[in-house]
C-alpha cells in the first residue's frame, strides 16, 4: 500500500467545543503525519460549494452552509498508508447518534432539536476526493501543478 493524504476539517462545532487538540492527538497517536494545518476564520460560499459539490442540490444544503459558516474551522492534511479509510473509522459514521462510542462523532456529536446534524469533523472519502478538497482549503500549496 502506498502513502496517501486525506483532508480533515474540524467543523465549527468541534472548534467551539475545544476538540482541535483531540483530533490532532488521535492522528499523532496513530503515527500519521500532519502535512498541513490552518485555522479558516470563516468558510466562503465558494469554498463550500466546491467542497460539497455533490450536495448543492440537496434540500439541506442551505442548512449545511449555515452550519459550516457558524464559526472558524480547522483544516488538516494528514498523511500515511491507508489514512483515508482509517480516519473515516476514527471519525465515525455521518449520524452522530449512530456513530460508535470511541469515534470522534460518537464521543462528541449528537442531534439537536433544530434538526441539524452537527458531527464535529469532515474527512475525505477517497484519495481522489482528498486531492480535490486539499486544493480548496490549501490553494497556496499549488497541488494542481
Ligand atoms: P460524511 O461524509 O460522513 O460527512 O457525510 P456526507 O458526505 O453524506 O454529508 C456531508 C455532510 O452534510 C455531513 O457530514 C453533514 O454535516 C451534512 N448532512 C448530511 N446529510 C444531512 C441531512 O440529512 N441533513 C442535514 N442537515 N445535514 C446533512
Ligand atoms: Mg462525505
mmCIF file of N, CA and C in Angstrom, residues 1-114:
data_model
loop_
_atom_site.group_PDB
_atom_site.id
_atom_site.type_symbol
_atom_site.label_atom_id
_atom_site.label_comp_id
_atom_site.label_asym_id
_atom_site.label_seq_id
_atom_site.Cartn_x
_atom_site.Cartn_y
_atom_site.Cartn_z
ATOM 1 N N UNK A 1 0.845 -1.193 0.000
ATOM 2 C CA UNK A 1 0.000 0.000 0.000
ATOM 3 C C UNK A 1 0.881 1.244 0.000
ATOM 4 N N UNK A 2 0.391 2.288 -0.613
ATOM 5 C CA UNK A 2 1.219 3.487 -0.716
ATOM 6 C C UNK A 2 0.703 4.588 0.217
ATOM 7 N N UNK A 3 1.594 5.517 0.483
ATOM 8 C CA UNK A 3 1.242 6.650 1.332
ATOM 9 C C UNK A 3 0.221 7.518 0.608
ATOM 10 N N UNK A 4 -0.762 7.966 1.322
ATOM 11 C CA UNK A 4 -1.789 8.839 0.749
ATOM 12 C C UNK A 4 -2.086 9.956 1.745
ATOM 13 N N UNK A 5 -2.897 10.916 1.286
ATOM 14 C CA UNK A 5 -3.259 12.044 2.141
ATOM 15 C C UNK A 5 -4.778 12.147 2.237
ATOM 16 N N UNK A 6 -5.246 12.669 3.346
ATOM 17 C CA UNK A 6 -6.672 12.953 3.497
ATOM 18 C C UNK A 6 -6.859 14.367 4.004
ATOM 19 N N UNK A 7 -7.996 14.953 3.657
ATOM 20 C CA UNK A 7 -8.314 16.316 4.100
ATOM 21 C C UNK A 7 -9.354 16.220 5.214
ATOM 22 N N UNK A 8 -8.993 16.754 6.339
ATOM 23 C CA UNK A 8 -9.866 16.742 7.514
ATOM 24 C C UNK A 8 -10.266 18.179 7.835
ATOM 25 N N UNK A 9 -11.522 18.377 8.174
ATOM 26 C CA UNK A 9 -11.958 19.657 8.734
ATOM 27 C C UNK A 9 -12.473 19.408 10.136
ATOM 28 N N UNK A 10 -11.967 20.177 11.107
ATOM 29 C CA UNK A 10 -12.649 20.252 12.398
ATOM 30 C C UNK A 10 -13.719 21.318 12.186
ATOM 31 N N UNK A 11 -14.975 20.885 12.170
ATOM 32 C CA UNK A 11 -16.081 21.773 11.829
ATOM 33 C C UNK A 11 -16.314 22.796 12.961
ATOM 34 N N UNK A 12 -17.110 23.851 12.691
ATOM 35 C CA UNK A 12 -17.261 24.908 13.700
ATOM 36 C C UNK A 12 -17.709 24.420 15.081
ATOM 37 N N UNK A 13 -18.552 23.404 15.143
ATOM 38 C CA UNK A 13 -18.965 22.894 16.462
ATOM 39 C C UNK A 13 -17.792 22.235 17.186
ATOM 40 N N UNK A 14 -16.938 21.562 16.413
ATOM 41 C CA UNK A 14 -15.773 20.909 17.007
ATOM 42 C C UNK A 14 -14.748 21.913 17.513
ATOM 43 N N UNK A 15 -14.578 23.006 16.757
ATOM 44 C CA UNK A 15 -13.653 24.062 17.192
ATOM 45 C C UNK A 15 -14.217 24.744 18.443
ATOM 46 N N UNK A 16 -15.521 25.093 18.402
ATOM 47 C CA UNK A 16 -16.137 25.816 19.530
ATOM 48 C C UNK A 16 -16.078 24.996 20.815
ATOM 49 N N UNK A 17 -16.193 23.683 20.694
ATOM 50 C CA UNK A 17 -16.197 22.819 21.885
ATOM 51 C C UNK A 17 -14.789 22.420 22.317
ATOM 52 N N UNK A 18 -13.785 22.888 21.583
ATOM 53 C CA UNK A 18 -12.409 22.642 22.020
ATOM 54 C C UNK A 18 -11.854 21.279 21.658
ATOM 55 N N UNK A 19 -12.228 20.769 20.466
ATOM 56 C CA UNK A 19 -11.775 19.428 20.082
ATOM 57 C C UNK A 19 -10.647 19.410 19.054
ATOM 58 N N UNK A 20 -10.048 20.583 18.777
ATOM 59 C CA UNK A 20 -8.946 20.600 17.794
ATOM 60 C C UNK A 20 -7.821 19.688 18.278
ATOM 61 N N UNK A 21 -7.438 19.861 19.526
ATOM 62 C CA UNK A 21 -6.321 19.084 20.069
ATOM 63 C C UNK A 21 -6.598 17.601 20.070
ATOM 64 N N UNK A 22 -7.830 17.228 20.367
ATOM 65 C CA UNK A 22 -8.187 15.806 20.383
ATOM 66 C C UNK A 22 -8.034 15.194 18.999
ATOM 67 N N UNK A 23 -8.508 15.909 17.983
ATOM 68 C CA UNK A 23 -8.404 15.377 16.618
ATOM 69 C C UNK A 23 -6.935 15.206 16.241
ATOM 70 N N UNK A 24 -6.122 16.219 16.542
ATOM 71 C CA UNK A 24 -4.691 16.128 16.225
ATOM 72 C C UNK A 24 -4.038 15.003 17.031
ATOM 73 N N UNK A 25 -4.407 14.874 18.305
ATOM 74 C CA UNK A 25 -3.835 13.805 19.143
ATOM 75 C C UNK A 25 -4.151 12.421 18.598
ATOM 76 N N UNK A 26 -5.373 12.247 18.109
ATOM 77 C CA UNK A 26 -5.730 10.930 17.562
ATOM 78 C C UNK A 26 -4.893 10.626 16.328
ATOM 79 N N UNK A 27 -4.665 11.649 15.489
ATOM 80 C CA UNK A 27 -3.823 11.440 14.301
ATOM 81 C C UNK A 27 -2.389 11.115 14.707
ATOM 82 N N UNK A 28 -1.836 11.915 15.603
ATOM 83 C CA UNK A 28 -0.450 11.685 16.013
ATOM 84 C C UNK A 28 -0.312 10.387 16.795
ATOM 85 N N UNK A 29 -1.342 10.061 17.573
ATOM 86 C CA UNK A 29 -1.306 8.810 18.331
ATOM 87 C C UNK A 29 -1.193 7.594 17.444
ATOM 88 N N UNK A 30 -1.808 7.672 16.262
ATOM 89 C CA UNK A 30 -1.728 6.569 15.298
ATOM 90 C C UNK A 30 -0.474 6.654 14.433
ATOM 91 N N UNK A 31 0.277 7.731 14.590
ATOM 92 C CA UNK A 31 1.518 7.855 13.830
ATOM 93 C C UNK A 31 1.370 8.489 12.466
ATOM 94 N N UNK A 32 0.223 9.132 12.202
ATOM 95 C CA UNK A 32 0.082 9.828 10.917
ATOM 96 C C UNK A 32 0.829 11.155 10.968
ATOM 97 N N UNK A 33 1.252 11.602 9.796
ATOM 98 C CA UNK A 33 1.973 12.868 9.676
ATOM 99 C C UNK A 33 0.965 13.998 9.435
ATOM 100 N N UNK A 34 1.116 15.096 10.169
ATOM 101 C CA UNK A 34 0.319 16.299 9.899
ATOM 102 C C UNK A 34 1.078 17.083 8.832
ATOM 103 N N UNK A 35 0.565 17.082 7.603
ATOM 104 C CA UNK A 35 1.268 17.705 6.482
ATOM 105 C C UNK A 35 0.749 19.105 6.177
ATOM 106 N N UNK A 36 -0.389 19.477 6.784
ATOM 107 C CA UNK A 36 -0.957 20.812 6.607
ATOM 108 C C UNK A 36 -1.894 21.093 7.764
ATOM 109 N N UNK A 37 -1.930 22.357 8.206
ATOM 110 C CA UNK A 37 -2.769 22.709 9.363
ATOM 111 C C UNK A 37 -3.042 24.207 9.337
ATOM 112 N N UNK A 38 -4.321 24.600 9.377
ATOM 113 C CA UNK A 38 -4.634 26.038 9.430
ATOM 114 C C UNK A 38 -6.016 26.284 10.033
ATOM 115 N N UNK A 39 -6.173 27.481 10.589
ATOM 116 C CA UNK A 39 -7.488 27.956 11.001
ATOM 117 C C UNK A 39 -8.085 28.737 9.837
ATOM 118 N N UNK A 40 -9.329 28.449 9.498
ATOM 119 C CA UNK A 40 -10.062 29.225 8.493
ATOM 120 C C UNK A 40 -11.130 30.001 9.262
ATOM 121 N N UNK A 41 -10.990 31.342 9.281
ATOM 122 C CA UNK A 41 -11.862 32.177 10.127
ATOM 123 C C UNK A 41 -13.331 31.975 9.778
ATOM 124 N N UNK A 42 -13.627 31.939 8.484
ATOM 125 C CA UNK A 42 -14.993 31.650 8.046
ATOM 126 C C UNK A 42 -14.943 31.100 6.629
ATOM 127 N N UNK A 43 -15.481 29.916 6.436
ATOM 128 C CA UNK A 43 -15.523 29.315 5.100
ATOM 129 C C UNK A 43 -16.376 30.181 4.184
ATOM 130 N N UNK A 44 -15.930 30.378 2.939
ATOM 131 C CA UNK A 44 -16.716 31.177 1.994
ATOM 132 C C UNK A 44 -17.765 30.294 1.302
ATOM 133 N N UNK A 45 -18.775 30.975 0.719
ATOM 134 C CA UNK A 45 -19.775 30.235 -0.062
ATOM 135 C C UNK A 45 -19.095 29.437 -1.164
ATOM 136 N N UNK A 46 -18.113 30.056 -1.817
ATOM 137 C CA UNK A 46 -17.436 29.373 -2.945
ATOM 138 C C UNK A 46 -16.704 28.120 -2.469
ATOM 139 N N UNK A 47 -16.017 28.232 -1.353
ATOM 140 C CA UNK A 47 -15.316 27.046 -0.826
ATOM 141 C C UNK A 47 -16.301 25.914 -0.524
ATOM 142 N N UNK A 48 -17.429 26.277 0.075
ATOM 143 C CA UNK A 48 -18.381 25.229 0.478
ATOM 144 C C UNK A 48 -19.098 24.632 -0.728
ATOM 145 N N UNK A 49 -19.344 25.444 -1.751
ATOM 146 C CA UNK A 49 -19.978 24.899 -2.960
ATOM 147 C C UNK A 49 -19.048 23.931 -3.679
ATOM 148 N N UNK A 50 -17.744 24.191 -3.607
ATOM 149 C CA UNK A 50 -16.782 23.245 -4.204
ATOM 150 C C UNK A 50 -16.614 22.005 -3.336
ATOM 151 N N UNK A 51 -16.487 22.254 -2.033
ATOM 152 C CA UNK A 51 -16.231 21.145 -1.101
ATOM 153 C C UNK A 51 -17.403 20.174 -1.080
ATOM 154 N N UNK A 52 -18.622 20.715 -1.093
ATOM 155 C CA UNK A 52 -19.825 19.875 -1.065
ATOM 156 C C UNK A 52 -20.520 19.917 -2.429
ATOM 157 N N UNK A 53 -19.736 19.811 -3.509
ATOM 158 C CA UNK A 53 -20.275 19.921 -4.870
ATOM 159 C C UNK A 53 -21.404 18.922 -5.122
ATOM 160 N N UNK A 54 -21.312 17.743 -4.530
ATOM 161 C CA UNK A 54 -22.351 16.722 -4.734
ATOM 162 C C UNK A 54 -23.556 16.926 -3.811
ATOM 163 N N UNK A 55 -23.535 17.991 -3.002
ATOM 164 C CA UNK A 55 -24.631 18.220 -2.048
ATOM 165 C C UNK A 55 -25.417 19.498 -2.358
ATOM 166 N N UNK A 56 -24.974 20.274 -3.369
ATOM 167 C CA UNK A 56 -25.589 21.601 -3.579
ATOM 168 C C UNK A 56 -27.072 21.511 -3.939
ATOM 169 N N UNK A 57 -27.513 20.398 -4.485
ATOM 170 C CA UNK A 57 -28.928 20.272 -4.855
ATOM 171 C C UNK A 57 -29.785 19.693 -3.725
ATOM 172 N N UNK A 58 -29.145 19.305 -2.634
ATOM 173 C CA UNK A 58 -29.900 18.705 -1.519
ATOM 174 C C UNK A 58 -30.701 19.771 -0.779
ATOM 175 N N UNK A 59 -31.863 19.366 -0.273
ATOM 176 C CA UNK A 59 -32.725 20.302 0.470
ATOM 177 C C UNK A 59 -31.999 20.865 1.685
ATOM 178 N N UNK A 60 -31.104 20.074 2.263
ATOM 179 C CA UNK A 60 -30.424 20.517 3.480
ATOM 180 C C UNK A 60 -29.182 21.363 3.197
ATOM 181 N N UNK A 61 -28.870 21.625 1.905
ATOM 182 C CA UNK A 61 -27.628 22.343 1.613
ATOM 183 C C UNK A 61 -27.548 23.719 2.285
ATOM 184 N N UNK A 62 -28.623 24.546 2.249
ATOM 185 C CA UNK A 62 -28.532 25.857 2.932
ATOM 186 C C UNK A 62 -28.229 25.707 4.427
ATOM 187 N N UNK A 63 -28.828 24.698 5.038
ATOM 188 C CA UNK A 63 -28.590 24.407 6.459
ATOM 189 C C UNK A 63 -27.127 24.002 6.688
ATOM 190 N N UNK A 64 -26.609 23.229 5.751
ATOM 191 C CA UNK A 64 -25.222 22.775 5.845
ATOM 192 C C UNK A 64 -24.257 23.960 5.732
ATOM 193 N N UNK A 65 -24.572 24.896 4.821
ATOM 194 C CA UNK A 65 -23.736 26.092 4.667
ATOM 195 C C UNK A 65 -23.780 26.934 5.949
ATOM 196 N N UNK A 66 -24.977 27.139 6.498
ATOM 197 C CA UNK A 66 -25.103 27.905 7.752
ATOM 198 C C UNK A 66 -24.259 27.279 8.854
ATOM 199 N N UNK A 67 -24.349 25.976 8.955
ATOM 200 C CA UNK A 67 -23.577 25.240 9.971
ATOM 201 C C UNK A 67 -22.080 25.434 9.755
ATOM 202 N N UNK A 68 -21.640 25.269 8.511
ATOM 203 C CA UNK A 68 -20.199 25.333 8.229
ATOM 204 C C UNK A 68 -19.651 26.757 8.314
ATOM 205 N N UNK A 69 -20.574 27.764 8.276
ATOM 206 C CA UNK A 69 -20.154 29.163 8.421
ATOM 207 C C UNK A 69 -20.442 29.709 9.813
ATOM 208 N N UNK A 70 -20.794 28.835 10.741
ATOM 209 C CA UNK A 70 -21.203 29.303 12.073
ATOM 210 C C UNK A 70 -20.026 29.673 12.966
ATOM 211 N N UNK A 71 -18.812 29.460 12.477
ATOM 212 C CA UNK A 71 -17.621 29.836 13.248
ATOM 213 C C UNK A 71 -16.383 29.370 12.511
ATOM 214 N N UNK A 72 -15.224 29.604 13.118
ATOM 215 C CA UNK A 72 -13.980 29.160 12.487
ATOM 216 C C UNK A 72 -13.931 27.644 12.365
ATOM 217 N N UNK A 73 -13.202 27.180 11.359
ATOM 218 C CA UNK A 73 -12.928 25.750 11.265
ATOM 219 C C UNK A 73 -11.428 25.551 11.118
ATOM 220 N N UNK A 74 -11.001 24.331 11.304
ATOM 221 C CA UNK A 74 -9.581 23.997 11.185
ATOM 222 C C UNK A 74 -9.426 22.952 10.091
ATOM 223 N N UNK A 75 -8.538 23.245 9.142
ATOM 224 C CA UNK A 75 -8.268 22.324 8.036
ATOM 225 C C UNK A 75 -6.937 21.624 8.280
ATOM 226 N N UNK A 76 -6.936 20.315 8.055
ATOM 227 C CA UNK A 76 -5.754 19.492 8.308
ATOM 228 C C UNK A 76 -5.520 18.576 7.108
ATOM 229 N N UNK A 77 -4.269 18.473 6.677
ATOM 230 C CA UNK A 77 -3.883 17.402 5.751
ATOM 231 C C UNK A 77 -3.122 16.369 6.570
ATOM 232 N N UNK A 78 -3.623 15.133 6.595
ATOM 233 C CA UNK A 78 -2.954 14.042 7.313
ATOM 234 C C UNK A 78 -2.460 13.028 6.292
ATOM 235 N N UNK A 79 -1.300 12.465 6.587
ATOM 236 C CA UNK A 79 -0.612 11.611 5.616
ATOM 237 C C UNK A 79 -0.227 10.276 6.238
ATOM 238 N N UNK A 80 -0.384 9.210 5.470
ATOM 239 C CA UNK A 80 0.037 7.883 5.922
ATOM 240 C C UNK A 80 -0.594 6.812 5.061
ATOM 241 N N UNK A 81 -0.114 5.589 5.194
ATOM 242 C CA UNK A 81 -0.686 4.471 4.437
ATOM 243 C C UNK A 81 -2.127 4.250 4.911
ATOM 244 N N UNK A 82 -3.052 4.242 3.953
ATOM 245 C CA UNK A 82 -4.473 3.959 4.228
ATOM 246 C C UNK A 82 -5.152 4.974 5.154
ATOM 247 N N UNK A 83 -4.596 6.183 5.228
ATOM 248 C CA UNK A 83 -5.145 7.165 6.181
ATOM 249 C C UNK A 83 -6.577 7.583 5.838
ATOM 250 N N UNK A 84 -6.955 7.544 4.550
ATOM 251 C CA UNK A 84 -8.307 7.981 4.178
ATOM 252 C C UNK A 84 -9.345 7.101 4.865
ATOM 253 N N UNK A 85 -9.273 5.802 4.646
ATOM 254 C CA UNK A 85 -10.257 4.885 5.236
ATOM 255 C C UNK A 85 -10.095 4.808 6.751
ATOM 256 N N UNK A 86 -8.852 4.815 7.210
ATOM 257 C CA UNK A 86 -8.618 4.688 8.651
ATOM 258 C C UNK A 86 -9.214 5.872 9.402
ATOM 259 N N UNK A 87 -9.061 7.083 8.849
ATOM 260 C CA UNK A 87 -9.617 8.237 9.576
ATOM 261 C C UNK A 87 -11.142 8.267 9.499
ATOM 262 N N UNK A 88 -11.724 7.743 8.425
ATOM 263 C CA UNK A 88 -13.197 7.647 8.384
ATOM 264 C C UNK A 88 -13.702 6.793 9.556
ATOM 265 N N UNK A 89 -12.932 5.741 9.903
ATOM 266 C CA UNK A 89 -13.277 4.913 11.066
ATOM 267 C C UNK A 89 -13.115 5.708 12.364
ATOM 268 N N UNK A 90 -12.024 6.461 12.450
ATOM 269 C CA UNK A 90 -11.759 7.258 13.660
ATOM 270 C C UNK A 90 -12.862 8.311 13.832
ATOM 271 N N UNK A 91 -13.351 8.862 12.708
ATOM 272 C CA UNK A 91 -14.394 9.893 12.761
ATOM 273 C C UNK A 91 -15.746 9.304 13.124
ATOM 274 N N UNK A 92 -16.058 8.122 12.609
ATOM 275 C CA UNK A 92 -17.375 7.523 12.824
ATOM 276 C C UNK A 92 -18.346 7.875 11.704
ATOM 277 N N UNK A 93 -19.502 7.226 11.700
ATOM 278 C CA UNK A 93 -20.475 7.437 10.627
ATOM 279 C C UNK A 93 -21.114 8.823 10.718
ATOM 280 N N UNK A 94 -21.781 9.221 9.614
ATOM 281 C CA UNK A 94 -22.293 10.584 9.467
ATOM 282 C C UNK A 94 -23.220 11.013 10.610
ATOM 283 N N UNK A 95 -24.171 10.156 10.951
ATOM 284 C CA UNK A 95 -25.130 10.482 12.014
ATOM 285 C C UNK A 95 -24.474 10.263 13.378
ATOM 286 N N UNK A 96 -24.254 11.340 14.116
ATOM 287 C CA UNK A 96 -23.513 11.193 15.376
ATOM 288 C C UNK A 96 -24.247 10.355 16.423
ATOM 289 N N UNK A 97 -25.580 10.229 16.268
ATOM 290 C CA UNK A 97 -26.317 9.374 17.202
ATOM 291 C C UNK A 97 -26.013 7.895 16.965
ATOM 292 N N UNK A 98 -25.570 7.601 15.724
ATOM 293 C CA UNK A 98 -25.281 6.212 15.366
ATOM 294 C C UNK A 98 -23.789 5.916 15.355
ATOM 295 N N UNK A 99 -22.977 6.946 15.455
ATOM 296 C CA UNK A 99 -21.522 6.746 15.421
ATOM 297 C C UNK A 99 -21.073 5.993 16.678
ATOM 298 N N UNK A 100 -20.147 5.085 16.486
ATOM 299 C CA UNK A 100 -19.711 4.222 17.587
ATOM 300 C C UNK A 100 -19.059 5.041 18.696
ATOM 301 N N UNK A 101 -19.378 4.708 19.950
ATOM 302 C CA UNK A 101 -18.628 5.305 21.060
ATOM 303 C C UNK A 101 -17.139 5.034 20.859
ATOM 304 N N UNK A 102 -16.329 6.036 21.129
ATOM 305 C CA UNK A 102 -14.892 5.900 20.867
ATOM 306 C C UNK A 102 -14.491 6.600 19.585
ATOM 307 N N UNK A 103 -15.432 6.731 18.643
ATOM 308 C CA UNK A 103 -15.150 7.542 17.448
ATOM 309 C C UNK A 103 -15.352 9.018 17.811
ATOM 310 N N UNK A 104 -14.797 9.912 16.996
ATOM 311 C CA UNK A 104 -14.918 11.349 17.295
ATOM 312 C C UNK A 104 -16.386 11.773 17.304
ATOM 313 N N UNK A 105 -17.116 11.360 16.254
ATOM 314 C CA UNK A 105 -18.533 11.739 16.195
ATOM 315 C C UNK A 105 -19.339 11.033 17.288
ATOM 316 N N UNK A 106 -18.984 9.804 17.607
ATOM 317 C CA UNK A 106 -19.669 9.064 18.666
ATOM 318 C C UNK A 106 -19.428 9.687 20.028
ATOM 319 N N UNK A 107 -18.243 10.218 20.224
ATOM 320 C CA UNK A 107 -17.897 10.792 21.530
ATOM 321 C C UNK A 107 -18.428 12.221 21.696
ATOM 322 N N UNK A 108 -18.436 13.009 20.616
ATOM 323 C CA UNK A 108 -18.689 14.447 20.771
ATOM 324 C C UNK A 108 -19.905 14.978 20.038
ATOM 325 N N UNK A 109 -20.508 14.182 19.156
ATOM 326 C CA UNK A 109 -21.633 14.693 18.367
ATOM 327 C C UNK A 109 -22.958 14.139 18.863
ATOM 328 N N UNK A 110 -24.034 14.850 18.538
ATOM 329 C CA UNK A 110 -25.386 14.341 18.751
ATOM 330 C C UNK A 110 -26.329 15.163 17.912
ATOM 331 N N UNK A 111 -27.566 14.701 17.777
ATOM 332 C CA UNK A 111 -28.535 15.500 17.033
ATOM 333 C C UNK A 111 -29.213 16.487 17.977
ATOM 334 N N UNK A 112 -29.766 17.522 17.347
ATOM 335 C CA UNK A 112 -30.341 18.636 18.105
ATOM 336 C C UNK A 112 -31.768 18.906 17.651
ATOM 337 N N UNK A 113 -32.530 19.628 18.487
ATOM 338 C CA UNK A 113 -33.954 19.851 18.227
ATOM 339 C C UNK A 113 -34.212 20.618 16.934
ATOM 340 N N UNK A 114 -33.228 21.387 16.451
ATOM 341 C CA UNK A 114 -33.421 22.137 15.201
ATOM 342 C C UNK A 114 -33.225 21.256 13.971
#
